Coordinates of C-alpha atoms in Angstrom, one line a residue:
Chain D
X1 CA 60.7 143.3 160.1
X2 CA 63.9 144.6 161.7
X3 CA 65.3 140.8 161.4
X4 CA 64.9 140.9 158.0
X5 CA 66.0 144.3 156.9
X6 CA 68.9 143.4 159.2
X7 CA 69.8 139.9 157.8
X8 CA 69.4 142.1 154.3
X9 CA 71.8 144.5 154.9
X10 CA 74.2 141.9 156.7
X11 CA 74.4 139.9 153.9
X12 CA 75.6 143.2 151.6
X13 CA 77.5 144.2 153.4
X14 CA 79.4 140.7 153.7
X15 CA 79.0 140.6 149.9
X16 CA 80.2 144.2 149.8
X17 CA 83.6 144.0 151.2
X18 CA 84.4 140.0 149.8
X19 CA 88.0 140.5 147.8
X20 CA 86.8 140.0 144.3
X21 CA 84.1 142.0 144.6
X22 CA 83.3 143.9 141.3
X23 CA 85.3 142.0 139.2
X24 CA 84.1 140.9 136.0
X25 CA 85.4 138.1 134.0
X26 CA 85.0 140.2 130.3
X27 CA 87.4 142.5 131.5
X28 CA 90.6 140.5 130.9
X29 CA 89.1 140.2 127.2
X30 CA 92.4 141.2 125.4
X31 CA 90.0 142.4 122.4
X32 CA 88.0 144.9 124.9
X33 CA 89.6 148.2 124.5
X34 CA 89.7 150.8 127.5
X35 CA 86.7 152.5 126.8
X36 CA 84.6 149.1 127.1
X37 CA 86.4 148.2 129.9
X38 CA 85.4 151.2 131.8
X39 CA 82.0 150.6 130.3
X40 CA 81.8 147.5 132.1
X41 CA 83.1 149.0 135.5
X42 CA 80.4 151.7 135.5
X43 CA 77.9 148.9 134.8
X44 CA 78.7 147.8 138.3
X45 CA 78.9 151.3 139.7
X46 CA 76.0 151.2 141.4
X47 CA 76.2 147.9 143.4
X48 CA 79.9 150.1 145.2
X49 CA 78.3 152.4 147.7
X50 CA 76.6 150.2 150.5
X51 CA 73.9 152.5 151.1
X52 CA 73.1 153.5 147.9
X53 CA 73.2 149.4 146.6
X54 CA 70.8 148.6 149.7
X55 CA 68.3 151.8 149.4
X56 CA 67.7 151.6 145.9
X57 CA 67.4 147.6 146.3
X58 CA 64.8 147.9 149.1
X59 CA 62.8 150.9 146.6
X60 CA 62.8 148.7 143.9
X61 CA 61.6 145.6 145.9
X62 CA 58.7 147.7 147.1
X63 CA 57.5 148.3 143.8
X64 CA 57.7 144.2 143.0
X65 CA 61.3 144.7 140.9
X66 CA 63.8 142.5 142.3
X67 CA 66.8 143.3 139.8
X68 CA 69.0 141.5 137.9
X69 CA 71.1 138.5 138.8
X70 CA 74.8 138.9 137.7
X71 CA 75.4 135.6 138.0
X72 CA 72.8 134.1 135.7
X73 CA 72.1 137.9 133.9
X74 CA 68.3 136.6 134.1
X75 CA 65.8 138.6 136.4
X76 CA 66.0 137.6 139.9
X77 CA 62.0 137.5 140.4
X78 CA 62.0 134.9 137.6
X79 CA 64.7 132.7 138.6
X80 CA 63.0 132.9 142.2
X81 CA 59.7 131.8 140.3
X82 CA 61.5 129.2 138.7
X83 CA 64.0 127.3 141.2
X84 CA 61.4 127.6 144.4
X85 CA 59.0 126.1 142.1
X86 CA 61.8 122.6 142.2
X87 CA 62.6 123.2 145.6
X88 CA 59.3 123.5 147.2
X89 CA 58.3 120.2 145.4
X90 CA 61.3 118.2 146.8
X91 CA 60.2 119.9 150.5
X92 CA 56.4 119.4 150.4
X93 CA 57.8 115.3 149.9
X94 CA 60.6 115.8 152.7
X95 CA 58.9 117.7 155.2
X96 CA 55.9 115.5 155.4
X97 CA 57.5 112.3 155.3
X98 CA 60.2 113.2 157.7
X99 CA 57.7 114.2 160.3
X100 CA 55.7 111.3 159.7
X101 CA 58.8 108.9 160.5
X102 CA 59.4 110.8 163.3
X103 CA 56.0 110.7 164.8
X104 CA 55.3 107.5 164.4
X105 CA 59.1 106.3 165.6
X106 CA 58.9 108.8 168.3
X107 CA 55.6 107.8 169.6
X108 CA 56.7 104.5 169.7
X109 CA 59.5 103.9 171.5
X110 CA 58.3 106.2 174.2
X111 CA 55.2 104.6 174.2
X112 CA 56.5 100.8 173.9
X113 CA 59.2 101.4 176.2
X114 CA 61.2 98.3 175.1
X115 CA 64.9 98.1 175.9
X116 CA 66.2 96.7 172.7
X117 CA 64.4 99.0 170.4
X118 CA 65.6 101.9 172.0
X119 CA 68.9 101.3 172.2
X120 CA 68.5 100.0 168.1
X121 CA 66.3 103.2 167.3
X122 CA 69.0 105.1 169.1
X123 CA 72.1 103.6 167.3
X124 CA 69.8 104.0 163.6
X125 CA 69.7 108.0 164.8
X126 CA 73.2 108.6 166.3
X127 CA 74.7 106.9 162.9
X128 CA 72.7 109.2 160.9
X129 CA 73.4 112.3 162.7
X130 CA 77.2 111.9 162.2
X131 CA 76.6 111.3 158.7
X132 CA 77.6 114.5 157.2
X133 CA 74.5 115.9 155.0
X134 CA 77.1 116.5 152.0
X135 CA 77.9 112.3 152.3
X136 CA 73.5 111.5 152.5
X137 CA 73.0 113.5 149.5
X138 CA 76.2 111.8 147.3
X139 CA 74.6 108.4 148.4
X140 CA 71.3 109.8 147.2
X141 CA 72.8 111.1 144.1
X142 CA 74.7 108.0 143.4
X143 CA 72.2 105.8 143.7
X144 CA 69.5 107.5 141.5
X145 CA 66.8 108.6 144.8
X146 CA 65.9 112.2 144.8
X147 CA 66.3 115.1 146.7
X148 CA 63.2 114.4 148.6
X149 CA 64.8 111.1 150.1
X150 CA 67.9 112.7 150.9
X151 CA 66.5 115.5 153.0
X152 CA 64.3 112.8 154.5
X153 CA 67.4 111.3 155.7
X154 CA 68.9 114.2 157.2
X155 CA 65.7 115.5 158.7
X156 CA 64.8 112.7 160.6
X157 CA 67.7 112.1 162.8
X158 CA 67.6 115.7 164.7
X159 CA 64.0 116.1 164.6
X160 CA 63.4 112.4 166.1
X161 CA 65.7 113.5 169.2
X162 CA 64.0 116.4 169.7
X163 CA 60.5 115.2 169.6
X164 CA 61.4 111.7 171.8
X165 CA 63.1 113.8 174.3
X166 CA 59.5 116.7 174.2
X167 CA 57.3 113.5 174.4
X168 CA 60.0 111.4 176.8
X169 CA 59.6 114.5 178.9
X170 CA 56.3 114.6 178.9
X171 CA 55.6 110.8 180.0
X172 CA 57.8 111.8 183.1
X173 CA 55.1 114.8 184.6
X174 CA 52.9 114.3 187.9
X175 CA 49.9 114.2 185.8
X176 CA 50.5 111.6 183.5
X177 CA 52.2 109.4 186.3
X178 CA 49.0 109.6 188.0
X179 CA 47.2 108.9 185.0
X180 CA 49.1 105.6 184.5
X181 CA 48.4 104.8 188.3
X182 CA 45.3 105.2 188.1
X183 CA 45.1 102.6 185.3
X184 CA 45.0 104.5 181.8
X185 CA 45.9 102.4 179.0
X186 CA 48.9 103.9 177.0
X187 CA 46.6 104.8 174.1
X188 CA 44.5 106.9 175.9
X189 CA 47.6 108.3 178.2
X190 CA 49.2 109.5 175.1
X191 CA 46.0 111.1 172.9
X192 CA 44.5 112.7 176.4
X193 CA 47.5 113.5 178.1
X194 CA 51.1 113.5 176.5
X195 CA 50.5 114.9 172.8
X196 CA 48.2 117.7 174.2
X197 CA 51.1 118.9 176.6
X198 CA 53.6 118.8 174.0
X199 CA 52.2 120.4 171.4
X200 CA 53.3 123.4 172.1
X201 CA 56.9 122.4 171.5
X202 CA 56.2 120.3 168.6
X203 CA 54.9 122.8 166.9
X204 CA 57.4 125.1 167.7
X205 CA 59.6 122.1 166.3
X206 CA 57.7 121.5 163.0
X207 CA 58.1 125.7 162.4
X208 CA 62.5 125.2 163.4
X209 CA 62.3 122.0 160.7
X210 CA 61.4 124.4 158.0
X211 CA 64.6 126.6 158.7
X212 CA 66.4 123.5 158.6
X213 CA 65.1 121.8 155.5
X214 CA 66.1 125.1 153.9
X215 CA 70.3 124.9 155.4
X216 CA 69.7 121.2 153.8
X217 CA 69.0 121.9 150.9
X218 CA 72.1 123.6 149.9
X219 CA 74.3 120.6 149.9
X220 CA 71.7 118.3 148.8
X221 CA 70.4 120.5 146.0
X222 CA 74.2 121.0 144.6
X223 CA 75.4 117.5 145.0
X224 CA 72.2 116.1 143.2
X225 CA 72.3 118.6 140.7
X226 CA 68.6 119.5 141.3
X227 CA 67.8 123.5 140.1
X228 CA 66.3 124.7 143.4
X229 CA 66.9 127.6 145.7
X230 CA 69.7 125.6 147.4
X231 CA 71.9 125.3 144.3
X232 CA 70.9 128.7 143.6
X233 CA 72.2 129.9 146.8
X234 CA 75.8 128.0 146.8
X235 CA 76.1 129.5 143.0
X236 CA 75.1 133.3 144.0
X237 CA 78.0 133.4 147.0
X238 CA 80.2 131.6 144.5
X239 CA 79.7 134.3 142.1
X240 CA 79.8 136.7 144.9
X241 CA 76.0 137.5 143.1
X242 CA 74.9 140.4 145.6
X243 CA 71.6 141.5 144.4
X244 CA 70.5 137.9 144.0
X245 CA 72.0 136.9 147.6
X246 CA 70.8 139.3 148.9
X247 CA 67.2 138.7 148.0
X248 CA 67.5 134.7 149.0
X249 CA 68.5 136.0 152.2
X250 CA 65.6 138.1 152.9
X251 CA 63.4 135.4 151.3
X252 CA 65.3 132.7 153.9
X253 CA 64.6 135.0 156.7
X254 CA 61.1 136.0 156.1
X255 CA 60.2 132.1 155.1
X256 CA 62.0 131.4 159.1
X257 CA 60.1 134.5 160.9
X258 CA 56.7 133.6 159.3
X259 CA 57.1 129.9 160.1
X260 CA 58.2 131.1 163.7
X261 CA 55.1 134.1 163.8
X262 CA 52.7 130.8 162.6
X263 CA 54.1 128.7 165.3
X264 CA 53.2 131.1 168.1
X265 CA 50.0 131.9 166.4
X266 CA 48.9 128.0 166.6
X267 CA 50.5 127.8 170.0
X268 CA 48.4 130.9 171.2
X269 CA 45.0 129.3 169.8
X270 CA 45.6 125.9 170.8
X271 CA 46.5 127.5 175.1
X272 CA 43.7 128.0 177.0
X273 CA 43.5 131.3 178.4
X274 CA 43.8 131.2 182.4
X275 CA 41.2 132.7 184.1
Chain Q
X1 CA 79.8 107.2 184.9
X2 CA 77.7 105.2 181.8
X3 CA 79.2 102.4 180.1
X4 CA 78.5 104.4 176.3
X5 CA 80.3 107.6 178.1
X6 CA 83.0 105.4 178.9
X7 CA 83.3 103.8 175.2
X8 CA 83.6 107.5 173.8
X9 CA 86.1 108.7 176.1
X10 CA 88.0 105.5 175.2
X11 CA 87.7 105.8 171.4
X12 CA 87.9 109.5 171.3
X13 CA 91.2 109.7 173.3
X14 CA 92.6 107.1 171.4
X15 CA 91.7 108.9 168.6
X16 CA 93.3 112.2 169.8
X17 CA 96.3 110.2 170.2
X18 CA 96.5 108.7 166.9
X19 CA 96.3 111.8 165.1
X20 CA 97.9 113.7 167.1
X21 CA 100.8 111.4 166.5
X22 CA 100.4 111.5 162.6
X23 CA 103.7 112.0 162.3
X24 CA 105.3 109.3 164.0
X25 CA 102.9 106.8 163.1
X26 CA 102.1 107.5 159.4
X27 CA 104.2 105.8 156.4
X28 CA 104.6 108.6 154.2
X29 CA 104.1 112.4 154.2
X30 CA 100.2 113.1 153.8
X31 CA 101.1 115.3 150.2
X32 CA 103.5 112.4 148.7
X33 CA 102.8 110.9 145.5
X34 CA 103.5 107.2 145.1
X35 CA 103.5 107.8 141.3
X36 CA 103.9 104.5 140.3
X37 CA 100.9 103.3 142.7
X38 CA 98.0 105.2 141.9
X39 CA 94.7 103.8 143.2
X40 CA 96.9 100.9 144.6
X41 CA 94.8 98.3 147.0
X42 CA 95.5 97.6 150.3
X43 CA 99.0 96.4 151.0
X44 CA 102.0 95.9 153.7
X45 CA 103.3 99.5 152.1
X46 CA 99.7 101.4 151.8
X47 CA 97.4 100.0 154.6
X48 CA 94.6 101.5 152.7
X49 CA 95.5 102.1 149.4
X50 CA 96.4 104.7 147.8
X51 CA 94.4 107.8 145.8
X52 CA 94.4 108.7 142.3
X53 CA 97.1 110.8 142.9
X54 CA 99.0 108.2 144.7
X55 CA 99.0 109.6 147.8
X56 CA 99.1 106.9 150.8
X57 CA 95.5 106.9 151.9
X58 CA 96.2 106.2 155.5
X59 CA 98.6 108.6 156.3
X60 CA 96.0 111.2 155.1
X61 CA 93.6 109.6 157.2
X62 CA 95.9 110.8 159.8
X63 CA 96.8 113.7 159.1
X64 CA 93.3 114.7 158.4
X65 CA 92.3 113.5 161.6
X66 CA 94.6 115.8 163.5
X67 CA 93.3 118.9 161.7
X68 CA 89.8 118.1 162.4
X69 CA 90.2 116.8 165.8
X70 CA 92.4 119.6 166.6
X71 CA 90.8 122.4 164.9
X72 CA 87.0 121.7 165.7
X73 CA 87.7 122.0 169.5
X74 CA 90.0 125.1 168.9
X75 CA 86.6 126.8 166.8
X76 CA 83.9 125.1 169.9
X77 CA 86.4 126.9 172.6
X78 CA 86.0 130.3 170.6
X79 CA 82.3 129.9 169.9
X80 CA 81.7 128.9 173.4
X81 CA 83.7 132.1 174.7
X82 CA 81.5 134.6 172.4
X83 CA 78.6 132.9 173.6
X84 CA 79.4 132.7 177.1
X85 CA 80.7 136.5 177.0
X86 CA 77.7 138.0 174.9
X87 CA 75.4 135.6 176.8
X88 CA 76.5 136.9 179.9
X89 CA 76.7 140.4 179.2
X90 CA 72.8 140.3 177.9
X91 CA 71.6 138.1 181.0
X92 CA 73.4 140.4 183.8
X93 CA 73.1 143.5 182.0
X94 CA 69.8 143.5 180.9
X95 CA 68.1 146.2 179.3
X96 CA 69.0 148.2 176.3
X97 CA 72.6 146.1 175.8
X98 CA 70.5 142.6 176.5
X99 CA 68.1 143.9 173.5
X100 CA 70.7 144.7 171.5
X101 CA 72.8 141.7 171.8
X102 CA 69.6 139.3 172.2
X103 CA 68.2 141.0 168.5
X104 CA 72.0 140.2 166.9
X105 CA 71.4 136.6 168.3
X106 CA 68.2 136.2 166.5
X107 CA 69.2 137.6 163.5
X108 CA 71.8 134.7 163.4
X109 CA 69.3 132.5 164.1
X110 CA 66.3 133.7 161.5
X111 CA 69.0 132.9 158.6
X112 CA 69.9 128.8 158.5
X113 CA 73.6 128.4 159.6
X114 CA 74.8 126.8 156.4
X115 CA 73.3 129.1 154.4
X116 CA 75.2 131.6 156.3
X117 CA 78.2 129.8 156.5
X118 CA 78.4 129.1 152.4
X119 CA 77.7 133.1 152.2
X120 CA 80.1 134.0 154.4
X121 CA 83.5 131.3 153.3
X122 CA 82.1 132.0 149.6
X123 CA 82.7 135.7 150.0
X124 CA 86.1 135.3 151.7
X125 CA 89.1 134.3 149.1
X126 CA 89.3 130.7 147.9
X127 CA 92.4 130.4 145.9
X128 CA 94.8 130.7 149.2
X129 CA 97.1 128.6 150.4
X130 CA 95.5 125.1 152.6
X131 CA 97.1 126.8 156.3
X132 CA 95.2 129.7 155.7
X133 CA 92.1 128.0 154.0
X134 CA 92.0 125.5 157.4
X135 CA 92.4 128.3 159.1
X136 CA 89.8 131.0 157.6
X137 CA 87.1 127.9 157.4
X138 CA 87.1 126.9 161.8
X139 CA 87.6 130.2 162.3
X140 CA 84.6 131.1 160.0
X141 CA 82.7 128.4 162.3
X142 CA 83.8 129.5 165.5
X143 CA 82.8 132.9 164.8
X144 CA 79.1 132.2 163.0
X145 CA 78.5 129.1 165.6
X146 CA 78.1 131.6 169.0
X147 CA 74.2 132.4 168.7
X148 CA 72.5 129.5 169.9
X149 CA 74.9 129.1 172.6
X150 CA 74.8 132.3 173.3
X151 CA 70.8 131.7 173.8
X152 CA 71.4 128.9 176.1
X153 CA 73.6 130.9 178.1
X154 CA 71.7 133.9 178.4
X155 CA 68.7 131.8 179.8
X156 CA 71.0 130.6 182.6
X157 CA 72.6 133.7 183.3
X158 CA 68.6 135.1 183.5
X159 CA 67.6 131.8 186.0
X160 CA 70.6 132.6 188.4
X161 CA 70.2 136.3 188.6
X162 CA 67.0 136.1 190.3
X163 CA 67.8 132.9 192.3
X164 CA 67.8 133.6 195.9
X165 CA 71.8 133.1 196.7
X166 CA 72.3 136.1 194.1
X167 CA 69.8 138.1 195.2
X168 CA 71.5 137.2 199.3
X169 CA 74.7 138.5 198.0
X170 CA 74.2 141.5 196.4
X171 CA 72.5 142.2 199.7
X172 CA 75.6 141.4 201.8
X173 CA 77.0 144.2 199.2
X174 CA 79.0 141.9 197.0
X175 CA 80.0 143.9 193.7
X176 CA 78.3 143.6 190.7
X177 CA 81.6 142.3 188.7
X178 CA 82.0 140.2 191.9
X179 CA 78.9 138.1 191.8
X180 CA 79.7 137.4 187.9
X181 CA 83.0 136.2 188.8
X182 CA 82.2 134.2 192.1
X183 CA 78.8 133.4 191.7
X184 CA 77.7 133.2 188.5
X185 CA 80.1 132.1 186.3
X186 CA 81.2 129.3 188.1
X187 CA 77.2 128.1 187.9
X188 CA 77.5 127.9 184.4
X189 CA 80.2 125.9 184.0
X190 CA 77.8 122.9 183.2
X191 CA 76.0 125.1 180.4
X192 CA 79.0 125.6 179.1
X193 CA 80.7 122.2 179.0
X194 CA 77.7 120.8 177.0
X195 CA 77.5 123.6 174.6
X196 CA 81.3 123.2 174.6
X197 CA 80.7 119.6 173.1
X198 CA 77.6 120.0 171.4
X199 CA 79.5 122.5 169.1
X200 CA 82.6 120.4 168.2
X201 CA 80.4 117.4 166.6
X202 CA 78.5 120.3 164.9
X203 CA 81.9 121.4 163.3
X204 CA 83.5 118.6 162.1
X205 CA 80.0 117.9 159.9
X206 CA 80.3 121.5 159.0
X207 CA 84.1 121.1 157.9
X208 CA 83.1 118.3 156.2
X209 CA 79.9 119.7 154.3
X210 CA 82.0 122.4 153.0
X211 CA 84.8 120.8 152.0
X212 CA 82.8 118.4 150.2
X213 CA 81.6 121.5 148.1
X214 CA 84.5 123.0 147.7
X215 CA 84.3 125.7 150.1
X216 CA 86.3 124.1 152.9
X217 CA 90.1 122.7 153.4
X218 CA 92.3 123.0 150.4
X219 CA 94.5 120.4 148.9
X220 CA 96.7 119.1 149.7
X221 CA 96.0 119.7 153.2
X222 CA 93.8 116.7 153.9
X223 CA 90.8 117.2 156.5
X224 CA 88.0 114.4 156.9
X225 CA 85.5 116.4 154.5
X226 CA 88.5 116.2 151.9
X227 CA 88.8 112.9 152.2
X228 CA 85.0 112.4 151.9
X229 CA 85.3 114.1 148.9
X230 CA 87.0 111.0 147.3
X231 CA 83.5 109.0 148.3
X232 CA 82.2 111.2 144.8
X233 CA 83.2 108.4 142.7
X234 CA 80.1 106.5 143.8
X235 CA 80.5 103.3 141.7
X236 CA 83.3 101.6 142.7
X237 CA 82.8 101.8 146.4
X238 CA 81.3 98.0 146.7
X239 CA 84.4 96.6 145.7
X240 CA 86.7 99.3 147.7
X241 CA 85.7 99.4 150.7
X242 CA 88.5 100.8 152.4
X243 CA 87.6 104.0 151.4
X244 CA 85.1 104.0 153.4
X245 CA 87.4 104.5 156.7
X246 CA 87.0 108.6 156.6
X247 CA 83.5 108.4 156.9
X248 CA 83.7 105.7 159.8
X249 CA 86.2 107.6 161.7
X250 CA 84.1 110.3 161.2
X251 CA 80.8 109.0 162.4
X252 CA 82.7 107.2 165.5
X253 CA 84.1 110.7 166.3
X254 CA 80.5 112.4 166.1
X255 CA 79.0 109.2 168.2
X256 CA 81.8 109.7 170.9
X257 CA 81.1 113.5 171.5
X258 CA 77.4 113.0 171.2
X259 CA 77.7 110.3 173.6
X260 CA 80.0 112.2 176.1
X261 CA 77.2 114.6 176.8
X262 CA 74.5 113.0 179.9
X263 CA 71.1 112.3 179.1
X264 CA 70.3 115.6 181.3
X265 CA 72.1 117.7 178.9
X266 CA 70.7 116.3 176.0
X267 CA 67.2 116.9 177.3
X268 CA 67.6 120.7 177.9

């Protein structure tokens, strides 16, 4: 809770002190005459005093009011309704899929333990890692694949290191080496004793993925042109939007802690208690 | 040492030296327009092409190179010092100042880092000139980029404070500042080095994601996420590829600093 209060009142307070901050466009209106001018100013009055911006905010957002975007002059809680709606379809393809390929590439090669494919699997990754996400989600744009793809692409890579090194690490404990000399078949090595003994970390993985697909889908979601939170994000900083940044931040953190909170809670259930 | 470690240090210091020699070695002046060549091909004069501006396309290449491959280590060396400082401080210390700092760590890390990072460059002035824009953006990394190092560090600093050589010279009487100095910090040196080149990989992609959305390097400064930004004009790329080369230097920098890193450090 403290996280997120404090990742809330970070992010206004970044917002806060940004040069430009304030300024509104329909005051260099030549036809505006001083009075609305000053109209204008005192219509951002309340977003000036830090404390007073981030108290009221927090109120408000207790009683289910988010406020208004400045940006987009919409209310937030409606264009939160409306661009998670585009972005949670383009991750509940990704996030899947990615882990999918990873699984079953990741299970392999450790499991296989042939020369050549590792070295090609690794090569396949390595490229794709130094492929920056901004460049995967211009190729996806340009040639017509969605967003989905695109974060597929940019998933895969780190999460496939992660989880071959977890299961790599894994294949290499006392138990397992005395499993495989005593003549267990790889199947059965890796259902009985590798994937139980990494699970833990996987999981832990699969909740750190979610944080990530969300950092991805900034670029990807403004390069593709796809109305999500991503694009929604890179357009409220560029309009130095702080009501509306502020909430995405919150919602950003508490979407991380309760992946984390759901992580441990697995992790907890699936641990046998020692006596 | 590995043959792959070897290939990196080979390609990456001949890279270094390249750049670093950008001006010697590149035909023209990375913000001259050819104005009679725009969008020329490949040639004796413009080894690979020109841009729509008519800007020689290699010598940016060059000059783009040195700013990245200067800068990102310059932003890895400052992130690695707050880590290793804060990291330190929270691991020896303990107590309230380890919950303090250790809570600040995981606040960086509950909000994705290029979400942060757009929210943070978006909120700092864009129309400035490209020295302080390169500047303000590695800085901006270095800064934002400590946390997870700092996590890293803090475990180690944890692990070595209860090892038994520690706990053998704080009983000879050896001075708390002392056993940092002497004992310690010279144990992380490893931790270090590896976070020290995980991070620099980690900022050219970041220089070059935010460039490519406007929020990085500004023209005519070139920086490789710059000159990725050309790559937007999709179509014509099968029949140019030349223009490809940012993007190859770029992933054969990434590979070589990925690959400098042992197969140890890339399992912890």
């Amino acid at each position: 809770m403290l996280i997120v209060l404090g990742g809330g009142i970070l992010c206004a307070t970044l917002v806060r002190f940004s040069p430009g901050f304030g300024i509104d466009e329909r005051e260099l209106d030549s036809r505006l005459n001083s009075a609305s001018i000053a109209a204008i100013r005192d219509s951002h009055s309340s977003n000036r005093s830090l404390p007073k911006f981030y108290a009221k905010y927090l109120r408000d957002m207790l009683r289910g009011q988010l406020g208004m975007s400045e940006t987009f002059q919409r209310p937030i809680s409606e264009l939160m309704r409306e661009r998670s709606k585009v972005s949670l379809r383009s991750l509940v393809l990704a996030l899947p899929g990615a882990w999918v390929l990873v699984l079953a590439g990741a299970i392999l090669i450790t499991a296989v333990r042939n020369r050549g494919l590792d070295v090609f699997s690794s090569l396949l990754v390595g490229a794709l890692m130094a492929t920056p996400a901004a460049m995967v989600a211009l190729w996806a744009a340009g040639t017509g694949r969605g967003t989905g793809i695109a974060l597929v692409l940019i998933l895969v890579p780190v999460l496939y290191r992660y989880t071959r090194n977890i299961l790599e690490r894994n294949f290499r404990r006392m138990h397992v080496m005395a499993a495989r000399a005593r003549g267990i078949g790889t199947p059965s090595l890796l259902i009985w004793h590798v994937l139980p003994t990494a699970a833990p970390q996987l999981i832990g993985l699969v909740a750190i993925s979610i944080s990530m697909a969300f950092g991805a889908l900034i670029p990807v979601e403004f390069i593709c042109d796809s109305p999500g939170i991503g694009q929604l994000a890179l357009q409220a900083a560029l309009g130095r939007d702080l009501p509306l940044l502020v909430t995405l931040t919150m919602v950003v953190t508490v979407v991380t802690f309760l992946a984390n909170t759901a992580a441990d809670a697995v992790n907890d259930v699936m641990t046998p208690v020692s006596a | 040492m590995r043959v792959d470690r070897k290939i990196a240090w080979f390609v990456l210091l001949g890279l270094v030296t390249v750049c670093m020699c950008a001006q010697l070695l590149a035909p023209a002046n990375y913000a001259k327009q050819f104005r009679e060549a725009p969008n020329a091909s490949p040639s004796k004069h413009f080894l690979l092409g020109t841009d729509d501006l008519g800007r020689d396309r290699f010598s940016r290449l060059l000059y783009g190179g040195r700013v990245s491959l200067l800068l990102a280590p310059a932003a890895a060396l400052l992130s690695t010092c707050l880590a290793a400082g804060l990291g330190t401080i929270a691991g020896y210390a303990g107590g309230m100042l380890a919950r303090i700092i250790m809570g600040t760590v995981d606040l960086f890390l509950s909000l994705p880092w290029f979400f942060l990072l757009i929210t943070v460059r978006a909120t700092l002035p864009l129309d400035v000139s490209p020295m302080t824009s390169v500047t303000v953006t590695f800085a901006l990394l270095g800064f934002l980029g400590w946390a997870a190092s700092a996590r890293v560090v803090y475990a180690g600093v944890r692990a070595l404070r209860t090892s038994d050589f520690i706990t053998t010279a704080r009983a000879c009487g050896c001075l708390r500042w002392r056993t940092l100095a002497v004992h310690i910090m010279p144990n992380l040196k490893p931790i270090l080095w590896a976070q020290f080149l995980v991070s620099i990989p980690a900022f050219i992609l970041a220089e070059a994601n935010l460039t490519m959305l406007g929020l990085g390097v500004a023209e005519p400064l070139p920086s490789w996420g710059s000159l990725l930004r050309e790559l937007e004009n999709y179509d014509n790329l099968s029949s140019q590829p030349w223009r490809l080369a940012p993007l190859v230097l770029l992933m054969l920098v990434v590979w070589g600093f990925q690959a400098l890193l042992s197969h140890d450090e890339v399992m912890a």
